[in-house]
Coordinates of C-alpha atoms in Angstrom, one line a residue:
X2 CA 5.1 361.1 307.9
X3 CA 7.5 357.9 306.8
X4 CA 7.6 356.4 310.0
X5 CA 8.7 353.0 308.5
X6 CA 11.7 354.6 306.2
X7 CA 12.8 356.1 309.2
X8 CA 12.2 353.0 311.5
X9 CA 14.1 350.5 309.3
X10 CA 17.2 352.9 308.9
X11 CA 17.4 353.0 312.9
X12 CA 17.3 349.4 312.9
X13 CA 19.8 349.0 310.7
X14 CA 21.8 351.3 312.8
X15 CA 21.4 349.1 316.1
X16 CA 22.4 345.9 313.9
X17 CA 25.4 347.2 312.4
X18 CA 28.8 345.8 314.2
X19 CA 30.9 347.7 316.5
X20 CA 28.3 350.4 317.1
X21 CA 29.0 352.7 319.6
X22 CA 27.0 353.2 322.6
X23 CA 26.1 357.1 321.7
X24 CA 24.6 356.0 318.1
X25 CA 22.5 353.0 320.1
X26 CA 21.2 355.0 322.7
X27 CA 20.1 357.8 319.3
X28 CA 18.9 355.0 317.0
X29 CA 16.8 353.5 320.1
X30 CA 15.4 357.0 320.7
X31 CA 14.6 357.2 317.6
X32 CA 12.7 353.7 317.2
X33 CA 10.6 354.4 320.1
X34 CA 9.4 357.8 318.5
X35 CA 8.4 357.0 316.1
X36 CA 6.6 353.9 317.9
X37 CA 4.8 356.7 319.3
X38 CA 4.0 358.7 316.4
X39 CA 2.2 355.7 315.3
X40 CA 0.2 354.5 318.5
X41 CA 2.0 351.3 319.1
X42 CA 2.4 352.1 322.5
X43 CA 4.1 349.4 324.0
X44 CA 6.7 349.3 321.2
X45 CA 7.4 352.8 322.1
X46 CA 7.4 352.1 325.9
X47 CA 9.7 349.0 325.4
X48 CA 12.1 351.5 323.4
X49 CA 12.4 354.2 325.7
X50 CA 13.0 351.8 328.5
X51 CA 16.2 350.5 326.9
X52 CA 17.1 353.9 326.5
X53 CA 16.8 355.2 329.9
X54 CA 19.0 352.3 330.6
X55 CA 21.7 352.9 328.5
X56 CA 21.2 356.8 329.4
X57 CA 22.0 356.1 333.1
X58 CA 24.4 353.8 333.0
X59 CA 26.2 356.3 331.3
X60 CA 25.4 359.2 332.9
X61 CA 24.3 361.4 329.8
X62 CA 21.7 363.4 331.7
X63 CA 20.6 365.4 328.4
X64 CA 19.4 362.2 327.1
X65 CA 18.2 361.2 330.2
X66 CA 15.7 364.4 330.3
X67 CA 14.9 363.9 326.6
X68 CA 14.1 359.8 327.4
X69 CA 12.2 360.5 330.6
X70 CA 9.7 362.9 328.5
X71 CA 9.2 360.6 325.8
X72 CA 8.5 357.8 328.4
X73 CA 6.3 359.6 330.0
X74 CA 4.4 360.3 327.1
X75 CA 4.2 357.0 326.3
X76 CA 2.6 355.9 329.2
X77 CA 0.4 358.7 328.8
X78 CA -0.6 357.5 325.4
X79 CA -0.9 354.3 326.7
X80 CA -3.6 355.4 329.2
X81 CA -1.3 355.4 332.4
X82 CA -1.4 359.1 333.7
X83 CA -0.1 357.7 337.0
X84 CA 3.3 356.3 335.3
X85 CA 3.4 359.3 333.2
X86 CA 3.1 362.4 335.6
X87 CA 6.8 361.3 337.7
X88 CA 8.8 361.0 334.4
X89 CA 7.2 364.1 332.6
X90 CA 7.6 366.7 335.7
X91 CA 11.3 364.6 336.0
X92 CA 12.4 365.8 332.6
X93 CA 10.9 369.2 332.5
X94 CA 13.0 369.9 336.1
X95 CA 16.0 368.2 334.5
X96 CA 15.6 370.3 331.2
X97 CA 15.5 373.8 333.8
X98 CA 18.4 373.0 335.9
X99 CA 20.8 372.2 333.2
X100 CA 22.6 375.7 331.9
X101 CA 23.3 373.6 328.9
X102 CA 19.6 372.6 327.7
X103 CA 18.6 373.8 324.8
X104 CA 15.1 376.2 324.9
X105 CA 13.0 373.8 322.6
X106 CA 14.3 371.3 324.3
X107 CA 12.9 373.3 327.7
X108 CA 9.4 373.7 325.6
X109 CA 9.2 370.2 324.8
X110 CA 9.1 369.2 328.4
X111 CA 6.5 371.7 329.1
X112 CA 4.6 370.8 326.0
X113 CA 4.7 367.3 327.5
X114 CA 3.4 368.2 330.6
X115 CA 0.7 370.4 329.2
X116 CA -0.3 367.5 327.3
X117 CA -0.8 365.3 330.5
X118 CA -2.9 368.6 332.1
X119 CA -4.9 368.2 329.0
X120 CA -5.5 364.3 329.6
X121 CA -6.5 365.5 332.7
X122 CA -8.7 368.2 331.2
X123 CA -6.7 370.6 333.4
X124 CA -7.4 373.4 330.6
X125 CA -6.2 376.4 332.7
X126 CA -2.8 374.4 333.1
X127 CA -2.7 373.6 329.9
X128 CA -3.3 376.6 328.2
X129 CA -0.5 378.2 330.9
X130 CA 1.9 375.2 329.9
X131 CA 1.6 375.5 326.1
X132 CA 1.9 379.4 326.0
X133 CA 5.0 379.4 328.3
X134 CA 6.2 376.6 325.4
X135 CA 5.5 378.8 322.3
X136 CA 7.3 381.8 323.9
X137 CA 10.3 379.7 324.2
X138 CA 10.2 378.7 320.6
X139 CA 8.8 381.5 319.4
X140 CA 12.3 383.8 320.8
X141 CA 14.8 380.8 319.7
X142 CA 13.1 379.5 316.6
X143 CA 11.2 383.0 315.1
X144 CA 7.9 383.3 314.3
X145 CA 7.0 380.9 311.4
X146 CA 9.2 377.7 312.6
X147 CA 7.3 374.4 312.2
X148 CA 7.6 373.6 315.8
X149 CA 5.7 376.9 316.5
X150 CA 3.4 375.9 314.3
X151 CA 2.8 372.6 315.8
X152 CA 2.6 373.8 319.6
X153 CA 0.1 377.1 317.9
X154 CA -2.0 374.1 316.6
X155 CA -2.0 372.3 319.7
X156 CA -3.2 375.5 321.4
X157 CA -5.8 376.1 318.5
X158 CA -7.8 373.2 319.8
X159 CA -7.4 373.8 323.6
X160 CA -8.4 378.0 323.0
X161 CA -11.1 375.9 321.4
X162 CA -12.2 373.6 323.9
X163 CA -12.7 376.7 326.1
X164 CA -14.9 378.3 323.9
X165 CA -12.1 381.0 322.6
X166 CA -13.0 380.0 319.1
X167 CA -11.8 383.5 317.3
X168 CA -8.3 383.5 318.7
X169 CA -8.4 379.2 318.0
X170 CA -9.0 379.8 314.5
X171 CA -6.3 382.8 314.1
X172 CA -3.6 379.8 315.8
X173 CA -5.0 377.4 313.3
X174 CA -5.0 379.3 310.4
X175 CA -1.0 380.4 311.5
X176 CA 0.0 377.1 311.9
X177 CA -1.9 375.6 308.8
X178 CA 0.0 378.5 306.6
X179 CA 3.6 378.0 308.1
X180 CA 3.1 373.7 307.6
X181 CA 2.0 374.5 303.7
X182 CA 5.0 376.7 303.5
X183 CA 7.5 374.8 304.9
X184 CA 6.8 371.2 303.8
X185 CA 4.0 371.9 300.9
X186 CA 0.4 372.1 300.7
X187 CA 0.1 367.9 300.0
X188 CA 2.6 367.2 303.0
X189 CA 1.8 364.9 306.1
X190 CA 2.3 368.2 307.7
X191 CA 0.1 370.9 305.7
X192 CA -2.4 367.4 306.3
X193 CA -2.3 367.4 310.5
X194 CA -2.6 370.9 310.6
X195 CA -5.8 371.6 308.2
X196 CA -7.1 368.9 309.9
X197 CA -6.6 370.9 313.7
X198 CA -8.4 374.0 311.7
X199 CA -11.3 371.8 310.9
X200 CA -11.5 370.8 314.2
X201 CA -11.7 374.2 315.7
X202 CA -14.3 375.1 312.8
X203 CA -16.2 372.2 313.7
X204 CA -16.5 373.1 317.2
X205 CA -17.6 376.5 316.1
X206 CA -20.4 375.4 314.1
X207 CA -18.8 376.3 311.1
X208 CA -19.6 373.1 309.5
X209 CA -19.2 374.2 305.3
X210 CA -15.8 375.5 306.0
X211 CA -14.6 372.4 308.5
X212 CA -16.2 370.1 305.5
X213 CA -13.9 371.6 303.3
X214 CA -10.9 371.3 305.4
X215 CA -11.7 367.9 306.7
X216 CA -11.9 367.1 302.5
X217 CA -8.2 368.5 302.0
X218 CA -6.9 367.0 305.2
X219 CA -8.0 363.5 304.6
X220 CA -7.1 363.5 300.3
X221 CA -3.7 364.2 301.8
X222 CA -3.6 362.1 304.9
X223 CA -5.0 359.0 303.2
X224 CA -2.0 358.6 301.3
X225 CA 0.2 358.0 304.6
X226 CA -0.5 354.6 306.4
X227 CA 1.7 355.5 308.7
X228 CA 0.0 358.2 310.2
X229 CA -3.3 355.9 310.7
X230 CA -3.9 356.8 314.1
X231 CA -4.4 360.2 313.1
X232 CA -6.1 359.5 309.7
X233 CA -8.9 357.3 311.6
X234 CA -9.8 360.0 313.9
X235 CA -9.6 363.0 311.0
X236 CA -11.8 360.4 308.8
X237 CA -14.6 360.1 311.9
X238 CA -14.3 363.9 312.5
X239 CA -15.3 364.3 308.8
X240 CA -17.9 362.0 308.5
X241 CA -19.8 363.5 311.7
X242 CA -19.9 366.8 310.0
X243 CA -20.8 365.4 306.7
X244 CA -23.8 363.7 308.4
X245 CA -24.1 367.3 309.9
X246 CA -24.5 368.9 306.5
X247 CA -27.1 366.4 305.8
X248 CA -24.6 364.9 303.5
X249 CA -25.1 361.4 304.5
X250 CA -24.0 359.0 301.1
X251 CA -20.5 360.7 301.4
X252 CA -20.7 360.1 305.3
X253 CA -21.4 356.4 304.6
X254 CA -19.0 356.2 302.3
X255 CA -15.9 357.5 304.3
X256 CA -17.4 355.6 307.2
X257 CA -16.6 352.4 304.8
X258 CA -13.5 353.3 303.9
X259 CA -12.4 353.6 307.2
X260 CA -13.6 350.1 307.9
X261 CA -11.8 349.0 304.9
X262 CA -8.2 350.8 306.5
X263 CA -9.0 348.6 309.7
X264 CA -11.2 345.9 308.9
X265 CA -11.5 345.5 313.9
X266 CA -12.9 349.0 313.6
X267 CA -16.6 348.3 314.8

């Protein structure tokens, strides 16, 4: 969740003399991450670009696959399936055919891809491309990894939008326990993933307990600007279920403070 801390240190890395062309081509990946991370699309776009550049000029096909999937998720970010789809099903081939790829590497590709099925609202493929991802981590990173935590949140909400609400809330509640464990209940992290369990109990109509969680998520997440993309949305999420509750003055009031993060929000 400091996107800017990590930002300025890869800058300073790409201004430093003499630097050498393997820690350029990291420091740009890095920059354009977290460009993504944060929603500035283009940034992110731009970034990656340079990178793919660098990539094939040298030949460092590893980097290539991991540049093609974060370029492709860009563009999907950016609203661009069309650019996105070549580069994503690029990488996750590239990630298969090398012996020497890594197996989260191998699940991040098809984690990308399930994400552009889900922009699709290919569910079915989705679902398929996110459970073939969690085995993968699940056998080389063990059951209570952050990054299985992450990709059993992500699958939370999708078991979720297909109605699948009891096995959504047992992958919520997994993930939220493993992110509180790991980084501590007031992290960025414990924050996202609370947040994805209120989501799922909101869908289920289990608005007291997706108040509560919403609550928790947001007292954390207001506390990192740099995650505002995902602030915003938890923020709205909560105020719809406050208004829900029939708890409208607190619904108005987030609603306010939202307005007063982003004073364009209409």
């Amino acid at each position: 969740g400091y996107g800017r801390e990590a930002r300025l240190l890869f800058a300073q890395t790409l201004d430093s003399p003499r630097v050498i062309w393997q820690l350029r081509l990291s420091a740009l990946i890095g920059m354009a991450d977290v460009d993504l991370g944060q929603g500035d699309f283009q940034a992110s776009i731009d970034g990656w670009s340079k990178a793919l550049i660098i990539a094939r000029e040298k030949r460092d096909t590893p980097s290539e696959a991991i540049i093609s999937r974060g370029l492709g998720r860009a563009w999907l970010g950016a609203g661009s399936t069309a650019r996105a789809e070549p580069l994503l099903r690029r990488s996750l081939r590239m990630e298969e055919a090398d012996a020497t790829s890594s197996p989260p590497q191998v699940a991040a590709s098809l984690g990308a891809m399930a994400e552009y099925y889900l922009a699709g609202k290919k569910l079915a493929l989705a679902e398929d491309a996110w459970t073939r991802a969690l085995a993968i981590e699940q056998l080389a990173l063990g059951e209570n990894h952050p990054q299985v935590a992450y990709t059993m949140e992500i699958l939370a909400e999708v078991y979720s939008e297909r109605g699948e609400l009891g096995l959504a809330c047992e992958y919520a509640e997994r993930a939220a326990d493993a992110m509180a464990k790991w980084f501590g209940e007031g992290s960025p992290a414990a924050g996202t993933a609370l947040a994805s369990l209120a989501l799922v109990e909101e869908h289920g109509h289990a608005l007291g307990a997706a108040a509560n969680h919403y609550d928790t998520a947001v007292s954390i997440l207001r506390h990192s600007p740099d995650l505002w993309p995902t602030v915003k949305v938890v923020m709205q999420h909560y105020a719809g279920v406050l208004k829900a509750l029939h708890r409208n003055r607190e619904a108005k009031a987030l609603e306010t403070e939202v307005k007063a993060f982003h004073p364009g929000l209409n």
